[in-house]
Structures are given as C-alpha cells and as structure tokens.
Coordinates of C-alpha atoms in Angstrom, one line a residue:
X1 CA 114.6 -9.4 11.8
X2 CA 114.9 -12.0 14.4
X3 CA 114.4 -11.3 18.1
X4 CA 118.1 -12.1 18.7
X5 CA 119.2 -9.5 16.2
X6 CA 116.8 -6.9 17.6
X7 CA 118.3 -7.5 21.0
X8 CA 121.7 -6.3 19.8
X9 CA 120.5 -2.9 18.4
X10 CA 120.4 -0.9 21.6
X11 CA 124.0 -1.8 22.5
X12 CA 125.4 -0.4 19.3
X13 CA 124.0 3.0 20.1
X14 CA 125.2 3.0 23.7
X15 CA 128.6 1.4 23.4
X16 CA 130.7 4.3 22.2
X17 CA 129.1 6.7 24.7
X18 CA 129.6 4.4 27.6
X19 CA 133.2 3.7 26.8
X20 CA 133.7 7.5 26.4
X21 CA 132.2 8.0 29.8
X22 CA 134.7 5.5 31.3
X23 CA 137.5 7.8 30.2
X24 CA 136.1 11.1 31.3
X25 CA 137.8 13.0 34.2
X26 CA 134.5 13.2 36.1
X27 CA 134.6 9.5 36.8
X28 CA 138.3 8.8 36.5
X29 CA 140.4 11.7 37.9
X30 CA 143.9 12.4 36.7
X31 CA 145.5 10.6 39.6
X32 CA 143.7 7.4 38.7
X33 CA 141.0 7.3 41.4
X34 CA 137.5 6.2 40.3
X35 CA 134.4 7.5 42.1
X36 CA 131.3 5.6 43.1
X37 CA 129.1 8.0 41.2
X38 CA 128.9 11.5 39.8
X39 CA 126.3 13.9 41.2
X40 CA 127.1 17.5 42.1
X41 CA 124.3 17.5 44.7
X42 CA 125.3 14.1 46.1
X43 CA 129.0 13.7 45.7
X44 CA 130.4 10.2 45.4
X45 CA 133.5 8.7 47.1
X46 CA 136.7 7.1 45.9
X47 CA 135.7 3.4 45.5
X48 CA 138.5 0.8 45.4
X49 CA 136.1 -2.0 44.5
X50 CA 135.0 -0.1 41.4
X51 CA 138.7 0.5 40.5
X52 CA 139.2 -3.3 40.5
X53 CA 136.1 -3.8 38.3
X54 CA 137.3 -1.1 36.0
X55 CA 140.7 -2.6 35.5
X56 CA 139.3 -6.0 34.6
X57 CA 137.0 -4.4 32.0
X58 CA 139.3 -1.8 30.4
X59 CA 142.4 -4.1 30.3
X60 CA 140.4 -6.6 28.2
X61 CA 138.8 -3.9 26.0
X62 CA 142.1 -2.2 25.4
X63 CA 143.8 -5.3 24.1
X64 CA 141.0 -7.3 22.5
X65 CA 138.7 -4.6 21.2
X66 CA 141.4 -2.2 20.1
X67 CA 140.4 0.5 22.6
X68 CA 144.0 1.3 23.0
X69 CA 143.4 4.7 24.6
X70 CA 141.9 2.9 27.6
X71 CA 145.4 1.6 28.5
X72 CA 146.4 5.0 29.8
X73 CA 143.6 5.1 32.2
X74 CA 144.3 1.5 33.3
X75 CA 147.9 2.4 34.1
X76 CA 146.8 5.3 36.3
X77 CA 144.1 3.3 38.1
X78 CA 146.3 0.3 38.7
X79 CA 149.0 2.5 40.3
X80 CA 146.5 4.3 42.5
X81 CA 144.7 1.1 43.6
X82 CA 147.9 -0.5 44.8
X83 CA 148.5 2.6 47.0
X84 CA 145.0 2.2 48.5
X85 CA 145.8 -1.3 49.9
X86 CA 146.0 -1.3 53.6
X87 CA 149.0 -2.8 55.6
X88 CA 146.8 -5.9 56.2
X89 CA 146.4 -6.3 52.4
X90 CA 142.7 -5.5 52.4
X91 CA 140.7 -2.7 50.8
X92 CA 137.4 -1.1 51.7
X93 CA 135.9 2.1 53.0
X94 CA 134.7 3.8 56.2
X95 CA 137.5 2.1 58.3
X96 CA 136.4 -1.4 57.2
X97 CA 138.1 -3.9 55.0
X98 CA 136.0 -6.2 52.8
X99 CA 136.8 -9.6 51.4
X100 CA 134.7 -9.0 48.4
X101 CA 136.1 -5.6 47.5
X102 CA 139.7 -6.9 47.9
X103 CA 138.9 -9.9 45.6
X104 CA 137.6 -7.5 42.9
X105 CA 140.7 -5.4 43.3
X106 CA 143.2 -8.2 43.1
X107 CA 141.4 -9.7 40.1
X108 CA 141.6 -6.3 38.4
X109 CA 145.3 -5.9 39.1
X110 CA 146.1 -9.4 37.8
X111 CA 143.9 -9.0 34.7
X112 CA 145.8 -5.7 34.1
X113 CA 149.1 -7.5 34.4
X114 CA 147.9 -10.3 32.1
X115 CA 146.4 -8.2 29.3
X116 CA 148.4 -5.1 29.3
X117 CA 151.7 -6.4 30.8
X118 CA 151.2 -3.8 33.5
X119 CA 153.4 -3.5 36.6
X120 CA 151.8 -4.9 39.8
X121 CA 154.0 -4.9 42.9
X122 CA 154.5 -8.5 44.0
X123 CA 154.5 -7.4 47.7
X124 CA 151.0 -5.8 47.2
X125 CA 149.7 -9.0 45.6
X126 CA 151.3 -11.1 48.4
X127 CA 149.6 -8.9 51.1
X128 CA 146.3 -9.1 49.4
X129 CA 146.5 -12.8 48.9
X130 CA 147.2 -13.4 52.6
X131 CA 144.3 -11.1 53.6
X132 CA 142.0 -12.9 51.2
X133 CA 143.0 -16.4 52.4
X134 CA 142.6 -15.5 56.0
X135 CA 139.2 -13.9 55.5
X136 CA 137.9 -16.7 53.2
X137 CA 139.1 -19.5 55.5
X138 CA 137.4 -17.9 58.5
X139 CA 134.3 -17.1 56.3
X140 CA 134.5 -13.4 57.2
X141 CA 133.1 -10.8 54.9
X142 CA 134.4 -7.7 56.7
X143 CA 136.7 -6.6 59.5
X144 CA 137.8 -3.3 61.0
X145 CA 140.8 -1.8 59.3
X146 CA 143.0 -3.0 62.2
X147 CA 141.9 -6.6 61.6
X148 CA 139.6 -6.8 64.6
X149 CA 136.1 -8.4 64.4
X150 CA 133.1 -6.1 64.1
X151 CA 129.7 -6.2 65.8
X152 CA 127.4 -5.0 63.1
X153 CA 123.9 -5.8 61.9
X154 CA 123.7 -8.6 59.4
X155 CA 123.7 -7.2 55.9
X156 CA 124.0 -8.7 52.4
X157 CA 127.6 -7.3 52.2
X158 CA 128.7 -8.1 55.8
X159 CA 127.7 -11.7 56.1
X160 CA 129.3 -14.7 54.2
X161 CA 126.4 -15.3 51.9
X162 CA 125.4 -15.3 48.2
X163 CA 127.7 -12.5 47.0
X164 CA 130.8 -14.4 48.4
X165 CA 130.5 -16.9 45.5
X166 CA 132.0 -14.3 43.2
X167 CA 135.2 -14.3 45.3
X168 CA 136.1 -17.5 43.5
X169 CA 137.2 -15.5 40.5
X170 CA 140.0 -13.8 42.5
X171 CA 140.9 -17.0 44.2
X172 CA 141.4 -18.7 40.8
X173 CA 143.4 -15.7 39.5
X174 CA 145.7 -16.1 42.5
X175 CA 146.0 -19.8 41.8
X176 CA 147.2 -19.0 38.3
X177 CA 149.5 -16.2 39.5
X178 CA 151.1 -18.2 42.3
X179 CA 150.8 -21.8 41.0
X180 CA 149.3 -22.7 44.4
X181 CA 146.3 -24.9 44.0
X182 CA 145.0 -24.2 47.5
X183 CA 143.5 -21.0 46.1
X184 CA 141.4 -22.9 43.6
X185 CA 140.6 -25.6 46.1
X186 CA 139.2 -23.0 48.4
X187 CA 137.3 -21.5 45.5
X188 CA 135.5 -24.7 44.9
X189 CA 134.9 -25.2 48.6
X190 CA 133.3 -21.8 48.9
X191 CA 131.1 -22.3 45.8
X192 CA 129.8 -25.6 47.1
X193 CA 129.1 -24.1 50.5
X194 CA 127.2 -21.0 49.2
X195 CA 125.1 -23.2 46.9
X196 CA 124.3 -25.6 49.7
X197 CA 123.4 -22.9 52.3
X198 CA 122.0 -20.0 50.2
X199 CA 120.5 -21.5 47.1
X200 CA 117.1 -23.1 46.5
X201 CA 114.7 -23.4 43.5
X202 CA 116.6 -21.0 41.2
X203 CA 117.2 -18.3 43.8
X204 CA 120.3 -17.3 45.9
X205 CA 119.2 -15.8 49.2
X206 CA 121.3 -13.1 50.8
X207 CA 122.7 -15.4 53.4
X208 CA 121.8 -18.7 55.2
X209 CA 118.6 -19.0 57.1
X210 CA 116.7 -16.3 55.3
X211 CA 114.5 -16.2 52.2
X212 CA 115.3 -12.5 51.4
X213 CA 116.8 -11.9 48.0
X214 CA 119.0 -9.0 47.0
X215 CA 119.1 -9.2 43.2
X216 CA 122.6 -7.7 43.0
X217 CA 123.9 -10.5 45.2
X218 CA 121.9 -13.2 43.4
X219 CA 123.6 -12.1 40.2
X220 CA 127.0 -12.1 41.9
X221 CA 126.5 -15.7 42.9
X222 CA 125.5 -16.7 39.3
X223 CA 128.5 -14.8 38.0
X224 CA 130.9 -16.8 40.2
X225 CA 129.3 -20.0 39.0
X226 CA 129.5 -18.9 35.4
X227 CA 133.2 -18.3 35.8
X228 CA 133.8 -21.7 37.4
X229 CA 131.7 -23.4 34.7
X230 CA 133.6 -21.7 31.9
X231 CA 136.9 -22.6 33.4
X232 CA 135.8 -26.3 33.6
X233 CA 136.0 -26.5 37.4
X234 CA 132.4 -27.6 37.9
X235 CA 129.2 -28.3 36.0
X236 CA 126.7 -25.6 36.8
X237 CA 124.3 -25.6 33.8
X238 CA 121.2 -26.5 35.9
X239 CA 121.7 -23.7 38.5
X240 CA 122.7 -21.1 35.9
X241 CA 119.6 -21.9 33.9
X242 CA 117.4 -21.8 36.9
X243 CA 118.9 -18.6 38.2
X244 CA 118.6 -16.9 34.8
X245 CA 114.9 -18.0 34.7
X246 CA 114.3 -16.4 38.1
X247 CA 115.7 -13.1 36.7
X248 CA 113.4 -13.4 33.7
X249 CA 110.5 -14.1 36.0
X250 CA 111.3 -11.0 38.1
X251 CA 111.8 -8.7 35.1
X252 CA 109.4 -5.8 35.0
X253 CA 107.5 -4.9 31.8
X254 CA 109.9 -2.0 31.1
X255 CA 112.9 -4.4 31.2
X256 CA 114.1 -3.5 34.7
X257 CA 114.8 -5.5 37.8
X258 CA 114.0 -4.5 41.4
X259 CA 116.7 -4.4 44.0
X260 CA 114.9 -6.7 46.5
X261 CA 112.6 -9.7 46.4
X262 CA 110.9 -11.5 49.2
X263 CA 111.6 -8.5 51.4
X264 CA 108.4 -6.7 52.2
X265 CA 110.0 -4.1 54.5
X266 CA 112.5 -2.9 51.9
X267 CA 112.0 0.0 49.6
X268 CA 112.0 -1.1 46.0
X269 CA 113.6 0.7 43.1
X270 CA 114.4 -0.4 39.5
X271 CA 118.2 -0.7 39.5
X272 CA 120.7 -0.5 36.8
X273 CA 123.4 -2.7 38.3
X274 CA 121.4 -5.9 38.7
X275 CA 119.7 -5.3 35.3
X276 CA 123.0 -5.0 33.6
X277 CA 124.3 -8.1 35.4
X278 CA 121.1 -10.0 34.4
X279 CA 121.9 -9.1 30.8
X280 CA 125.3 -10.7 31.0
X281 CA 123.8 -13.8 32.6
X282 CA 121.1 -14.2 30.0
X283 CA 123.5 -13.6 27.1
X284 CA 125.9 -16.2 28.5
X285 CA 123.4 -18.9 29.5
X286 CA 121.2 -18.8 26.4
X287 CA 120.8 -15.6 24.3
X288 CA 118.2 -17.2 22.0
X289 CA 116.0 -18.4 24.9
X290 CA 116.2 -15.1 26.7
X291 CA 116.2 -12.8 23.6
X292 CA 113.0 -11.0 24.7
X293 CA 114.4 -10.4 28.2
X294 CA 117.7 -9.1 26.7
X295 CA 116.0 -6.7 24.4
X296 CA 113.8 -5.3 27.2
X297 CA 116.8 -5.1 29.5
X298 CA 118.8 -3.0 27.1
X299 CA 115.8 -0.8 26.5
X300 CA 115.7 -0.1 30.2
X301 CA 119.4 0.8 30.3
X302 CA 118.8 3.2 27.5
X303 CA 116.3 5.0 29.6
X304 CA 118.9 5.6 32.3
X305 CA 121.5 7.3 30.2
X306 CA 122.8 10.6 31.5
X307 CA 124.1 13.6 29.5
X308 CA 127.6 12.2 30.1
X309 CA 126.4 8.8 28.7
X310 CA 127.0 7.0 31.9
X311 CA 124.1 5.3 33.6
X312 CA 122.0 6.5 36.5
X313 CA 121.9 4.0 39.4
X314 CA 118.2 3.6 39.3
X315 CA 114.9 5.1 38.1
X316 CA 114.8 7.4 41.1
X317 CA 118.4 8.5 41.2
X318 CA 120.6 11.2 39.6
X319 CA 123.8 9.4 40.7
X320 CA 125.7 8.5 37.5
X321 CA 127.0 5.2 38.7
X322 CA 130.5 3.8 38.0
X323 CA 130.0 0.1 38.7
X324 CA 126.6 -0.1 37.0
X325 CA 128.1 1.5 33.9
X326 CA 131.0 -0.9 34.0
X327 CA 128.6 -3.9 34.1
X328 CA 126.5 -2.4 31.3
X329 CA 129.6 -1.9 29.1
X330 CA 130.6 -5.5 29.4
X331 CA 127.0 -6.6 28.7
X332 CA 127.1 -4.6 25.5
X333 CA 130.5 -6.1 24.6
X334 CA 129.2 -9.6 25.1
X335 CA 126.2 -8.9 23.0
X336 CA 128.2 -7.5 20.2
X337 CA 131.4 -9.6 20.3
X338 CA 130.6 -12.8 22.1
X339 CA 130.7 -14.0 25.7
X340 CA 134.0 -14.2 27.6
X341 CA 132.9 -15.7 30.9
X342 CA 136.4 -16.2 32.1
X343 CA 137.0 -12.4 32.2
X344 CA 133.7 -11.4 33.8
X345 CA 133.8 -8.1 35.6

C-alpha cells in the first residue's frame, strides 16, 4: 500500500460519524442556530461565523455527495443566519461586528443559494455587501455594533492582518452575485497587500510589524490564496508551496499543530482547527509530497473524537468544537473525493 493510500484510511472511518454530528440537535438546534461548541460544563454560544461555514459545507455535500438530508439543516441555518444580521449588515458577537465573520456568513448564504437554490433575502445580501465593502476599504477588522470605532488591544482577529486574506472568497462571491467587478478588484488588492505586509519566507505573521504566528490565521491566508489561485485570479504556487512546507515543518510527531509559533509568552496547545486546515492545504497543494504529514494529521484528528463523533478543540479541551469539525469534514471529503478549492469552507 502506498503512503498516499494509507493517508486516506482514517477519513473513511471518521466521515460518517462527523457528518452525523453536523446534523445532531446538540450542535444545530431546531431553530437553525449553530453553537460554537458542546460542553455541559462550559456551554458554547450561538456563533454566526460557524453558521456561514456550515452553510458552505453542507450545501456542497448535500448536492454533490448525495447527503440530501443535510439540506433540511441548511434551510433552517440559512433562515436563522439572515435574522442575525445587524441593521448595519454585519454580524459578530459581544456587541462587536466583524468583517471576517460577515464574509464567512455571506459566502455561506450565497453558496446555499447556488447549490440548493435556497432563498436569500436580497436586502440582507445588499446590507452585508455594503458593510463588507466599507470595512474592507477602510481596512477595519471590527467595529462596535453601532458602527463606531473601538479602542482595543491588537489581536489576530481585531487587526487587518493575515486572516483577512480569506475575506477574498466572499468578495469574489459578491462579484459573481452582483456582476460588480469592484468586489473582485478589492479582493486582489487585499491579497496583494496582506502578502506584502504579513508574509515572509513561507510564513504569514498575524499582522504587519510582528513575527508572531497564529497558525489558524496562517492557514486562513493560505486558504484565501488557494481560492484565488483555483479561480485563476493570480499565480500563487510558490507561496502556497512554501506555506504548506512551513506547516509540515511545524507538525508535531503525533500529527498535531500548535496554535502559536514565534510567540514565547503564549500558552501552547495542540489544536484541531489549524490541523484540519493544514490537511486541506497539504491535500490541495501536493498530496503525494505531503502524504506522510496528511496521514499523521488524520491520525491526530482521530484522537480528538468525542462520543458524539464531533472533534474536541484541542488536546486539553472537552469542548466539542463546531468550526474545527466543519474544517475536518471538508478535509476528509477532499481526501476521498478530490479537491474543490473554489468551495473552500
């Protein structure tokens, strides 16, 4: 058996269980809200970003992989997500509205419309697109829910840095939906800026003028480039290859990835989300070259399975995590059925 074939085996065992987890009432309640995680001793919260990611995944699986029963969940989630959009068009949590979260939500809704012919209120999309354009043009990652600027400590999710490169997916989806090329023009502008200011030697740093790496954000940046590359907007082979090699270099012997690198003061844990993201990147960039890393990565994910078949956030957590399970499900799908970079979650 070749190393590539052996890398596929763990996904077959996990796929059915994880897809089942994504339909259970613990993670998707009857009203269509998705929780950040499940843990009776540490309750999660309704998470609009995860709802957008969920819609992107299950809309594709429902149509293309014949998981027809996922469509019912998609309808409920899409309806609820549209009602969570603020009057300004943004979504978020804790009285903050985030560009990234809103981009994941609008991409999920437009994917749902495309694959399942689901209803998406044009007014909601118009509001979201205006919010996204305003935030992206001003290079703002987060504002208060009334639109005012915030004075907060720089954080990987609050500064226009590496993770913002993934917003290009939503911008392109809006370009397709509206026929307005200024969305895709802005996507290329953002991609070039983030690469110029946050990337060096195979690594995306959290934001300009720092060498700190948050692995989750590094993967987000690579995912945005992978999407643009697959759509033919730019040639990103060199950066994608170098970024994938960095992930391979960082991989621990048990197949995991840490959350932080070049960050001595940060507490390290072996995280599911970035490991699952790395799997997608390795499979998409060169599954033969990264076959050993892929095999080890899936083995680590197997070690994080909960009794409900969802995946714990990390090796120290009992939070059965929604977004990490969503990433892992798509990694398995790509391993089993081929890469679809233009529908990356």
